[in-house]
mmCIF file of C-alpha atoms in Angstrom:
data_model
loop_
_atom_site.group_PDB
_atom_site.id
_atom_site.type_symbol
_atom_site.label_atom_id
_atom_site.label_comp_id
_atom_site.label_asym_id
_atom_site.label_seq_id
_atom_site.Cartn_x
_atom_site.Cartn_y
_atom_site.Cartn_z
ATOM 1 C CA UNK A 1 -34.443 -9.311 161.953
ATOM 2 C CA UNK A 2 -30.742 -8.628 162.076
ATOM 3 C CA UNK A 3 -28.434 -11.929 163.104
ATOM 4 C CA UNK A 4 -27.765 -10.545 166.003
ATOM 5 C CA UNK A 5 -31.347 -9.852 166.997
ATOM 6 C CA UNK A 6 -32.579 -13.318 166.137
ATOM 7 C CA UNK A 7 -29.590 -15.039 168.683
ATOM 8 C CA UNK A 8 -31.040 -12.097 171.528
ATOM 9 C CA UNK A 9 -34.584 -13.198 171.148
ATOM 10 C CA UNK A 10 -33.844 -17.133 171.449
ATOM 11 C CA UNK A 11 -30.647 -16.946 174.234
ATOM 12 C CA UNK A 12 -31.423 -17.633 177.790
ATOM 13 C CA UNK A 13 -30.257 -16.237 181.088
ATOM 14 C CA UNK A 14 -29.985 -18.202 184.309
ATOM 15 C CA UNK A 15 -31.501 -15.875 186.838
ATOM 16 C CA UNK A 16 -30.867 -18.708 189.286
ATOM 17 C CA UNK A 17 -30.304 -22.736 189.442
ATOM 18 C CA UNK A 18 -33.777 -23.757 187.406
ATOM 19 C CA UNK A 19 -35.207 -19.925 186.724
ATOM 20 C CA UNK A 20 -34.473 -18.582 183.187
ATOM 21 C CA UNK A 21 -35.457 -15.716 181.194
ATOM 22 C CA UNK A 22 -34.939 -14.558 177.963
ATOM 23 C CA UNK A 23 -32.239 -12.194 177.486
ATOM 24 C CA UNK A 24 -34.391 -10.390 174.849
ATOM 25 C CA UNK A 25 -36.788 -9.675 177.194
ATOM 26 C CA UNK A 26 -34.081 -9.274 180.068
ATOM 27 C CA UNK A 27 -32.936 -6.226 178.235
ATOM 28 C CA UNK A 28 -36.446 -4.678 177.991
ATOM 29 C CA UNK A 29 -36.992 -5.489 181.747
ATOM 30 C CA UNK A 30 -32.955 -3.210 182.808
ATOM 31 C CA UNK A 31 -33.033 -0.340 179.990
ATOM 32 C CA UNK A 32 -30.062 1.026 181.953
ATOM 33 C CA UNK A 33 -27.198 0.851 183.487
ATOM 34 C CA UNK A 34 -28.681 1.714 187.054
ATOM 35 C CA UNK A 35 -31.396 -0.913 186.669
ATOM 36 C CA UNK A 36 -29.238 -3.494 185.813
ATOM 37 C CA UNK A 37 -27.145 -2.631 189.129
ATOM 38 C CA UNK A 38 -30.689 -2.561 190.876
ATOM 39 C CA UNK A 39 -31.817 -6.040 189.604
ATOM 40 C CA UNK A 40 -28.006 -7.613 190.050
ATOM 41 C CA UNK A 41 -28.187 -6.192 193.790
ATOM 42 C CA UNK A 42 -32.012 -7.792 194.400
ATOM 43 C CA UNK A 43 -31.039 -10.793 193.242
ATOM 44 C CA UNK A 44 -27.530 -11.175 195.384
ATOM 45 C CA UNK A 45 -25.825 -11.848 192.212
ATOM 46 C CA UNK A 46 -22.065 -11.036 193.243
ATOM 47 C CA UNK A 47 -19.627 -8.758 191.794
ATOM 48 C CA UNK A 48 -18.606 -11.487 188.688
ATOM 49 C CA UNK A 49 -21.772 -12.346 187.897
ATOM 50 C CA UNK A 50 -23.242 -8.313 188.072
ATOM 51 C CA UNK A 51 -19.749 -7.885 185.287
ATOM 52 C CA UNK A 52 -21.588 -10.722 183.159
ATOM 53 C CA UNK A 53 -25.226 -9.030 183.112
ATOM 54 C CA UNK A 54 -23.736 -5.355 182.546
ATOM 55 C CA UNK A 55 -21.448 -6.616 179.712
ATOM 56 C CA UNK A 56 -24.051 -9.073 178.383
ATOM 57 C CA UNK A 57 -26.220 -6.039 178.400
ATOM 58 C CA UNK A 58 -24.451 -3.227 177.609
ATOM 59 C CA UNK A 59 -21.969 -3.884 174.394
ATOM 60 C CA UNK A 60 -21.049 0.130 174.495
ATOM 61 C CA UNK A 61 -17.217 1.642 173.958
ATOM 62 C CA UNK A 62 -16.784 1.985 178.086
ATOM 63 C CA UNK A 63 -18.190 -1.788 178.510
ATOM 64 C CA UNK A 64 -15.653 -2.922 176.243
ATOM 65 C CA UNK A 65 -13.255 -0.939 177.579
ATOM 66 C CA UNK A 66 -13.874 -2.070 181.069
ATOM 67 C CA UNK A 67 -14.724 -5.834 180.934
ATOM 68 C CA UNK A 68 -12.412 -6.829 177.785
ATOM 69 C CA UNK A 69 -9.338 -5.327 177.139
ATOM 70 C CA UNK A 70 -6.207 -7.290 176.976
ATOM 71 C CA UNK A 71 -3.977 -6.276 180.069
ATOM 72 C CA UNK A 72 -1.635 -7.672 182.033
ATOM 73 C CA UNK A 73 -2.365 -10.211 184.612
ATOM 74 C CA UNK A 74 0.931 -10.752 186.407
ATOM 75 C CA UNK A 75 3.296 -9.428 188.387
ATOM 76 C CA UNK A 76 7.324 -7.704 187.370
ATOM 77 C CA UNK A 77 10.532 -8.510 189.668
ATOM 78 C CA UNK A 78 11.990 -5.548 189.996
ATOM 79 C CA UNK A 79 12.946 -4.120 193.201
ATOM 80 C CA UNK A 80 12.106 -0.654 194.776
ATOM 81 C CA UNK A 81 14.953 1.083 196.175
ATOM 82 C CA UNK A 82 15.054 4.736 195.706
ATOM 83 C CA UNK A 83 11.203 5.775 195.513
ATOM 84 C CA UNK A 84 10.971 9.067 193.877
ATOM 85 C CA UNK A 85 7.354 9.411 195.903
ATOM 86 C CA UNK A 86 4.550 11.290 193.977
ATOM 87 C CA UNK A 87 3.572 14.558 192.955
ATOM 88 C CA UNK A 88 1.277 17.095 193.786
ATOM 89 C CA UNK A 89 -0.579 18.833 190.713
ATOM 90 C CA UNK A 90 -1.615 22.143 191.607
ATOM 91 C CA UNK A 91 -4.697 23.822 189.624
ATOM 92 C CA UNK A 92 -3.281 26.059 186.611
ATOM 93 C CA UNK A 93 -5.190 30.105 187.383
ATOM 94 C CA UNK A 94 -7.442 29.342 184.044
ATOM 95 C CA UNK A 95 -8.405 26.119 185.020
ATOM 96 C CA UNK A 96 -12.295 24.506 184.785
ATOM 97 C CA UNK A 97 -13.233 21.767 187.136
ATOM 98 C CA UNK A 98 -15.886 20.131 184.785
ATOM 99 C CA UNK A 99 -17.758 17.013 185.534
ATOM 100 C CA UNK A 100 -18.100 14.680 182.142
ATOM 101 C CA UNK A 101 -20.724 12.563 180.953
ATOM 102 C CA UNK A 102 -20.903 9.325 182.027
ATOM 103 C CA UNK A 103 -23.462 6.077 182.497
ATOM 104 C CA UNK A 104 -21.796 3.683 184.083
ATOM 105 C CA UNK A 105 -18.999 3.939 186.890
ATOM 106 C CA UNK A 106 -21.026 6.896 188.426
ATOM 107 C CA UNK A 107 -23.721 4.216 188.907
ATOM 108 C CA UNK A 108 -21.889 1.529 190.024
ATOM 109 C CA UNK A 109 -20.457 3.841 192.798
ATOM 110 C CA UNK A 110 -24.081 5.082 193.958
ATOM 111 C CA UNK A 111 -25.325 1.472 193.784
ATOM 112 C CA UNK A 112 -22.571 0.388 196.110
ATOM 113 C CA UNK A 113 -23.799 2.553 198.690
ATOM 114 C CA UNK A 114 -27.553 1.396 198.668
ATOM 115 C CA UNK A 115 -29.477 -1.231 200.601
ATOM 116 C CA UNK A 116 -31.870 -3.225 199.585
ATOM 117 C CA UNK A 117 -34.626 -3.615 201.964
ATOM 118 C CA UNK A 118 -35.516 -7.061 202.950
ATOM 119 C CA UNK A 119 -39.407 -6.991 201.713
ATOM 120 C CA UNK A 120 -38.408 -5.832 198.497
ATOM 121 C CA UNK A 121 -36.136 -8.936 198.307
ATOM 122 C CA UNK A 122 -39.001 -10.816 199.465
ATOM 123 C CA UNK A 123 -40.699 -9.463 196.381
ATOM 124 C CA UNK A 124 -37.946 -9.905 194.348
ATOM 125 C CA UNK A 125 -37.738 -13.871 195.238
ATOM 126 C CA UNK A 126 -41.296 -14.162 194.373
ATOM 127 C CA UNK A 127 -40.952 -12.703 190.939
ATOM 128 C CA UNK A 128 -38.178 -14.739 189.984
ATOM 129 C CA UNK A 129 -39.785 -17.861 188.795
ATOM 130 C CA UNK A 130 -42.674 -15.675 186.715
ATOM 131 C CA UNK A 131 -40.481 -12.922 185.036
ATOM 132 C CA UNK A 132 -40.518 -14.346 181.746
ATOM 133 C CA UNK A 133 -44.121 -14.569 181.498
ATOM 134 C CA UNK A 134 -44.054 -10.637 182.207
ATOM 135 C CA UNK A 135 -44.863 -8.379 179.603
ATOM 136 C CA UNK A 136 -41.884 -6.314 179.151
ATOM 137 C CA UNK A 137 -43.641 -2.975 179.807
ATOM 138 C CA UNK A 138 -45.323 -4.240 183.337
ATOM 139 C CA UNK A 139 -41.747 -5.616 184.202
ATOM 140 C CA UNK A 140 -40.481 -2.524 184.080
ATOM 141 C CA UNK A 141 -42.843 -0.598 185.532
ATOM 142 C CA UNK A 142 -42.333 -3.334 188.697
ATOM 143 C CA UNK A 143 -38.735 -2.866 188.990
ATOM 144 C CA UNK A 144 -39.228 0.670 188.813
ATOM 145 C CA UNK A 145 -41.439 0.929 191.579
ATOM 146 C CA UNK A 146 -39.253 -1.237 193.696
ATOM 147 C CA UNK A 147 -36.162 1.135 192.934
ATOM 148 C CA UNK A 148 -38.530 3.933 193.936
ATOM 149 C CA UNK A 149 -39.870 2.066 197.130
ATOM 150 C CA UNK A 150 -36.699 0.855 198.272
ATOM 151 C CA UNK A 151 -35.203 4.698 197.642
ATOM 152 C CA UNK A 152 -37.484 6.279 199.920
ATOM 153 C CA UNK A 153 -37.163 3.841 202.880
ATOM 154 C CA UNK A 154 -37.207 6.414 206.029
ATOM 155 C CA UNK A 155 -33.647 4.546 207.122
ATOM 156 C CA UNK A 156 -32.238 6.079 204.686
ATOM 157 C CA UNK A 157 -34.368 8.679 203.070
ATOM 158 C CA UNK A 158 -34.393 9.559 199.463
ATOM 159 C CA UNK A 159 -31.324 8.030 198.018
ATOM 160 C CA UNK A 160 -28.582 10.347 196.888
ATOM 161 C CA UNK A 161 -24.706 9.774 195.669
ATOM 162 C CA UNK A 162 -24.098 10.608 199.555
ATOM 163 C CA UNK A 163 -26.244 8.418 201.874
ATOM 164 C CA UNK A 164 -23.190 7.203 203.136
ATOM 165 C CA UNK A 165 -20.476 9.881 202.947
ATOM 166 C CA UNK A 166 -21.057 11.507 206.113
ATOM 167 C CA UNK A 167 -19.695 7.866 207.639
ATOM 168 C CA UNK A 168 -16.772 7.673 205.982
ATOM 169 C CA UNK A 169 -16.032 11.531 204.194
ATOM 170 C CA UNK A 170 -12.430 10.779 202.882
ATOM 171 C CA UNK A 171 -12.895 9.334 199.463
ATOM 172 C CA UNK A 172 -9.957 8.512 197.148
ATOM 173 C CA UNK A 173 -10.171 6.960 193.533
ATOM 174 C CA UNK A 174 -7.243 5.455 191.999
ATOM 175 C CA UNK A 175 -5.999 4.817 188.364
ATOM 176 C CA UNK A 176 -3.468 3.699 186.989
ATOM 177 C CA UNK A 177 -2.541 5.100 183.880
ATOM 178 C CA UNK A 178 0.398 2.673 183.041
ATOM 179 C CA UNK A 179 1.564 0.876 179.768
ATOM 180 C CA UNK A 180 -0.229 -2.408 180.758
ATOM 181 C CA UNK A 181 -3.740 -1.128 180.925
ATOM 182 C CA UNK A 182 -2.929 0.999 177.829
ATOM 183 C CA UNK A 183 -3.626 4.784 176.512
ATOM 184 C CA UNK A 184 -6.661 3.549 174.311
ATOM 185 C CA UNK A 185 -8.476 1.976 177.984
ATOM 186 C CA UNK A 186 -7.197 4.678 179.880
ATOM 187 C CA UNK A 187 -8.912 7.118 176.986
ATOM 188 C CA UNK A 188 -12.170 4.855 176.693
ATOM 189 C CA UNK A 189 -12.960 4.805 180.731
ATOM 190 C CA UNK A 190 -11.496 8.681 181.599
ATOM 191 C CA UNK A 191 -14.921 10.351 181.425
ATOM 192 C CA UNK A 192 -16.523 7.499 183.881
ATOM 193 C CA UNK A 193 -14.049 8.060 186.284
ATOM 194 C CA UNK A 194 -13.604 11.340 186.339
ATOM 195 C CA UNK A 195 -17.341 11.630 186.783
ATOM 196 C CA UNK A 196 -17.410 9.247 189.755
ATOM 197 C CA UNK A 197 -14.531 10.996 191.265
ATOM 198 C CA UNK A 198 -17.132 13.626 191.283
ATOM 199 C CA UNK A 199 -20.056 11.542 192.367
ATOM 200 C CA UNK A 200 -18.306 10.363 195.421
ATOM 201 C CA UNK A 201 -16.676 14.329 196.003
ATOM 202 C CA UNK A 202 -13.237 12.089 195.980
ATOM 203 C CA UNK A 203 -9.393 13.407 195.752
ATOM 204 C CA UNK A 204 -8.594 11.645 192.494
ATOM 205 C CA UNK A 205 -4.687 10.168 191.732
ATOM 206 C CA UNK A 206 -3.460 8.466 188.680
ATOM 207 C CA UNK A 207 -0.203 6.177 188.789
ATOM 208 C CA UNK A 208 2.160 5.103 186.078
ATOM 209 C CA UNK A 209 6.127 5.886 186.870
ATOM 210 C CA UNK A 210 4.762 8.891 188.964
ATOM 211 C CA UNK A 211 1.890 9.211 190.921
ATOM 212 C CA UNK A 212 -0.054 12.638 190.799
ATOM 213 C CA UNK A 213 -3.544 14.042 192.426
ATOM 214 C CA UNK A 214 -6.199 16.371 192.491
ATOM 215 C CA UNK A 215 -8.450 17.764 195.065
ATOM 216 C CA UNK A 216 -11.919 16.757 195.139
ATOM 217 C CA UNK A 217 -13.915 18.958 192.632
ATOM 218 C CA UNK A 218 -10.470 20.630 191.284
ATOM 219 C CA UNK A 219 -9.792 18.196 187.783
ATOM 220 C CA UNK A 220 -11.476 17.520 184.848
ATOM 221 C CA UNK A 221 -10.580 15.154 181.930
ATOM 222 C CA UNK A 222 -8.099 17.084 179.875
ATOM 223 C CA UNK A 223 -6.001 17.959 182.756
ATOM 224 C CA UNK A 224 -6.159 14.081 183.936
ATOM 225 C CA UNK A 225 -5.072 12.718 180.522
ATOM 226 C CA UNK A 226 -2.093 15.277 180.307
ATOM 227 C CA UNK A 227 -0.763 13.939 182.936
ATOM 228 C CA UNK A 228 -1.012 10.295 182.378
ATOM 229 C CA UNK A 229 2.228 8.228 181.634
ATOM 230 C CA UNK A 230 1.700 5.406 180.601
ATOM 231 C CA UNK A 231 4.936 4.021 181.545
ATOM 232 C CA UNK A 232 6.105 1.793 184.470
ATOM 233 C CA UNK A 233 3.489 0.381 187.198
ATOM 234 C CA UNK A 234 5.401 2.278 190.057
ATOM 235 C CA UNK A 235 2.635 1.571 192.697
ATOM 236 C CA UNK A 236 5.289 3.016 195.794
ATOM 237 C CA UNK A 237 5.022 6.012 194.188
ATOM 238 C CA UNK A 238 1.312 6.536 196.118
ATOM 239 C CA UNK A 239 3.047 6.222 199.427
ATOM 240 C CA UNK A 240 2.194 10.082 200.198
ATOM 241 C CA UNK A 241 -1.089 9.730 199.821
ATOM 242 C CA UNK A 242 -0.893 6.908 202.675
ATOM 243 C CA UNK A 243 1.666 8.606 205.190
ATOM 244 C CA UNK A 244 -0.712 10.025 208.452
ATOM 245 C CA UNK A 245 -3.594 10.931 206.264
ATOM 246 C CA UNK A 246 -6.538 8.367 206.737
ATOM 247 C CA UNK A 247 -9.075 7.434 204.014
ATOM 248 C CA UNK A 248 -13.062 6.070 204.489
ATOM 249 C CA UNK A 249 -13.097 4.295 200.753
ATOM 250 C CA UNK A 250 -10.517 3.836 198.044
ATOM 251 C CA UNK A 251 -11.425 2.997 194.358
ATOM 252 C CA UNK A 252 -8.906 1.081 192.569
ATOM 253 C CA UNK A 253 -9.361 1.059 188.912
ATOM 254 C CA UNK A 254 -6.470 -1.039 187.588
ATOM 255 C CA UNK A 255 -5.368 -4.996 185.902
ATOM 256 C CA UNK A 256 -2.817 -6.861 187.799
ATOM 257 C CA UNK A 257 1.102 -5.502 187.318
ATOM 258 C CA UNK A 258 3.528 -3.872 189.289
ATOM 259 C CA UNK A 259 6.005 -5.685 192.151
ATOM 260 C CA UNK A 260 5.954 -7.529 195.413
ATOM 261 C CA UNK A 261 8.656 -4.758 196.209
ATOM 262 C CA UNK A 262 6.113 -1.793 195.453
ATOM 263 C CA UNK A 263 3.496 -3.772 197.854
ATOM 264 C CA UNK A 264 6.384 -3.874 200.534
ATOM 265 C CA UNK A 265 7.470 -0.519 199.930
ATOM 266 C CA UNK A 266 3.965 0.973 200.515
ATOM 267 C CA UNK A 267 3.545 -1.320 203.853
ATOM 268 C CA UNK A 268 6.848 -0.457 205.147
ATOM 269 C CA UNK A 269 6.610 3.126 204.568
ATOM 270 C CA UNK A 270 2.972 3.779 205.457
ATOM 271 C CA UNK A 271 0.646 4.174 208.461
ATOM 272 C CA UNK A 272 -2.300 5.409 206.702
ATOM 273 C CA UNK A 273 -5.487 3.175 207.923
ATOM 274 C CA UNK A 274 -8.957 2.966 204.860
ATOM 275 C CA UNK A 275 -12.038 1.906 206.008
ATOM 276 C CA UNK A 276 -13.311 0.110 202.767
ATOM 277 C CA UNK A 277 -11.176 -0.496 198.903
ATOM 278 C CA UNK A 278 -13.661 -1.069 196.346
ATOM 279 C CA UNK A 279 -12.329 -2.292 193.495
ATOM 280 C CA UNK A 280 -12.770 -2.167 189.516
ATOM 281 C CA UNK A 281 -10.480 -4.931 187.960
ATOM 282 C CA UNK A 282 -9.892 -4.677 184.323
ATOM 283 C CA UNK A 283 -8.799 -8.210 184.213
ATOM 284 C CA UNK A 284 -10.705 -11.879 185.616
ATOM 285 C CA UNK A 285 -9.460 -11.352 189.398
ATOM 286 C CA UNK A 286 -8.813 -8.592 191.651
ATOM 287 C CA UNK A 287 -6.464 -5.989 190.834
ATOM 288 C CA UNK A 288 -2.726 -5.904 192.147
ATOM 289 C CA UNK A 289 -3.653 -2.324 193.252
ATOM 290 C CA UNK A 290 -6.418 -3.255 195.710
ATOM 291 C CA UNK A 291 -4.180 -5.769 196.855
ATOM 292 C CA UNK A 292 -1.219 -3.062 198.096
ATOM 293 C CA UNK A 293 -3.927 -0.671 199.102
ATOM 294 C CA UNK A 294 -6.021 -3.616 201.108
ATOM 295 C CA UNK A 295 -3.353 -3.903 203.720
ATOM 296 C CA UNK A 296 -4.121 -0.199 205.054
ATOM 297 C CA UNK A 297 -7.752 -1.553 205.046
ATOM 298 C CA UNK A 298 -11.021 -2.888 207.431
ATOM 299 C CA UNK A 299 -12.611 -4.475 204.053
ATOM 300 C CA UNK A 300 -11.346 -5.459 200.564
ATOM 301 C CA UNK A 301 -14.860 -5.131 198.116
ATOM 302 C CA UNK A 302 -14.620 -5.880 194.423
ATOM 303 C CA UNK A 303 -17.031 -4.101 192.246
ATOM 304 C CA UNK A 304 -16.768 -5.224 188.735
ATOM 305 C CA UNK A 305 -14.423 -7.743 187.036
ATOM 306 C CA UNK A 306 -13.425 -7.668 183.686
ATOM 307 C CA UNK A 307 -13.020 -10.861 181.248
ATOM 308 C CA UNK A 308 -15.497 -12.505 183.718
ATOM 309 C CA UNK A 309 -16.456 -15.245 180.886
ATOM 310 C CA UNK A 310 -12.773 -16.544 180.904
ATOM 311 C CA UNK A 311 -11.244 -19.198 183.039
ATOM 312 C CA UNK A 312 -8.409 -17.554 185.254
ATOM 313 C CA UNK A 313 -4.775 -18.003 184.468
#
């Protein structure tokens, strides 16, 4: 057995205060990303500790990428006078909307729209304290068939990227593209959120010194990453997208940088109103971004958190 194999098959996992399970056999039970969003939704496990099982999981590129990175985690001074407000990207004539590949991001937005119904928690519960004396194979078929049952609940039929769209339609997903979060992140994560930009049929913006956007369904990667900056963390250069155009969601997808000023800019300057910002920190608390973006907003939601493991500064 390799090193790394032999510290799998003897570490633990606290499923909850007393229950543990091997995360050998943890990783047999959640062969993928969207079981492992399944299982951390069961189980109520909160968005830090659902960044700890994906990561602990899931050592890929993206993962990396996502939960530990080294980006900036406080704010600049400077002070926004003259906004030169964003720009528009129109679609060159020989353009190709393309959706990538992706496994994660794309799930994590689905699994945000999903319910769990209350007897498969019941289930769930029950489970808890025997898991480990599961064969692997029968574990998985269980949480399977409890993906499957809770799925094809008749509230909300057979679950699709969209149960919840027709609610709130406007989707928007935000990234910024700056120096702080870095062109080898920005280059790592680009397919996942391009694709969930897809998934969730959302405008998609990037923000660095300038701020540009897409149409939903009208970008793909290479004409994303052309455009990206990574420069300044000019966040009152969104203020167009947020001036008497109303959104249902926002996804931020950012670390924490930019101003005070860029916050007060985009309050002073805006009267857009967002149902919901879910957000995607690349750092161990909420991003700056979903903090500006939160005051248009009914509901501030964190996602994931990156660097999860580490005390905060």
């Amino acid at each position: 057995m390799k090193t790394t194999d032999i510290a799998r098959s003897v570490e633990l996992y606290e499923l909850k205060p007393g229950h543990m399970i091997p995360v050998a056999l943890l990783a047999e039970l959640l062969p993928n990303v969207e079981a492992a969003l399944f299982f951390a939704k069961v189980y109520d496990f909160g968005y830090r500790k659902t960044s700890d099982l994906l990561y602990l999981l899931f050592k890929t590129d993206v993962m990396e990428a996502l939960m530990s990175g080294e980006h900036s985690i406080e704010l600049q001074d400077f002070i926004v006078s003259i906004c030169e407000e964003g720009n528009l990207v129109d679609a060159e004539p020989d353009f190709v909307a393309r959706k990538p590949p992706a496994e994660v991001l794309p799930e994590v937005w689905k699994m945000a729209e999903v319910e769990i119904a209350k007897s498969i928690k019941e289930v769930a519960a029950k489970l808890s304290s025997t898991l480990h004396l599961m064969p692997s194979k029968q574990g998985k078929m269980v949480f399977k068939s409890m993906m499957q049952l809770n799925a094809q609940r008749p509230t909300l039929g057979v679950h699709k990227a969209a149960i919840a769209h027709e609610a709130v339609p406007d989707a928007l997903v935000i990234l910024d593209v700056s120096g702080s979060v870095s062109r080898p992140t920005v280059q790592a994560i680009i397919n996942e959120v391009v694709a969930m930009s897809y998934e969730a049929n959302a405008t998609l913006a990037i923000v660095s010194n300038n701020c540009f956007w897409w149409d939903p369904g009208t970008y793909n990667v290479a004409d994303v990453l052309a455009k990206a900056q990574y420069g300044g963390t000019q966040y009152e250069t969104l203020a167009p997208l947020f001036k008497d155009r109303d959104w249902g969601t926002v996804v931020t997808i950012a670390d924490y940088d930019s101003s005070m000023s860029s916050m007060r800019y985009l309050k002073n300057n805006c009267n857009s109103k967002v149902g919901t910002v879910l957000d995607i920190s690349l750092v161990n608390q909420p991003s700056f971004l979903a903090e500006c973006i939160a005051q248009f907003a009914d509901k501030l939601q964190p996602l994931l958190i990156g660097q999860s493991y580490y005390p905060m500064r």
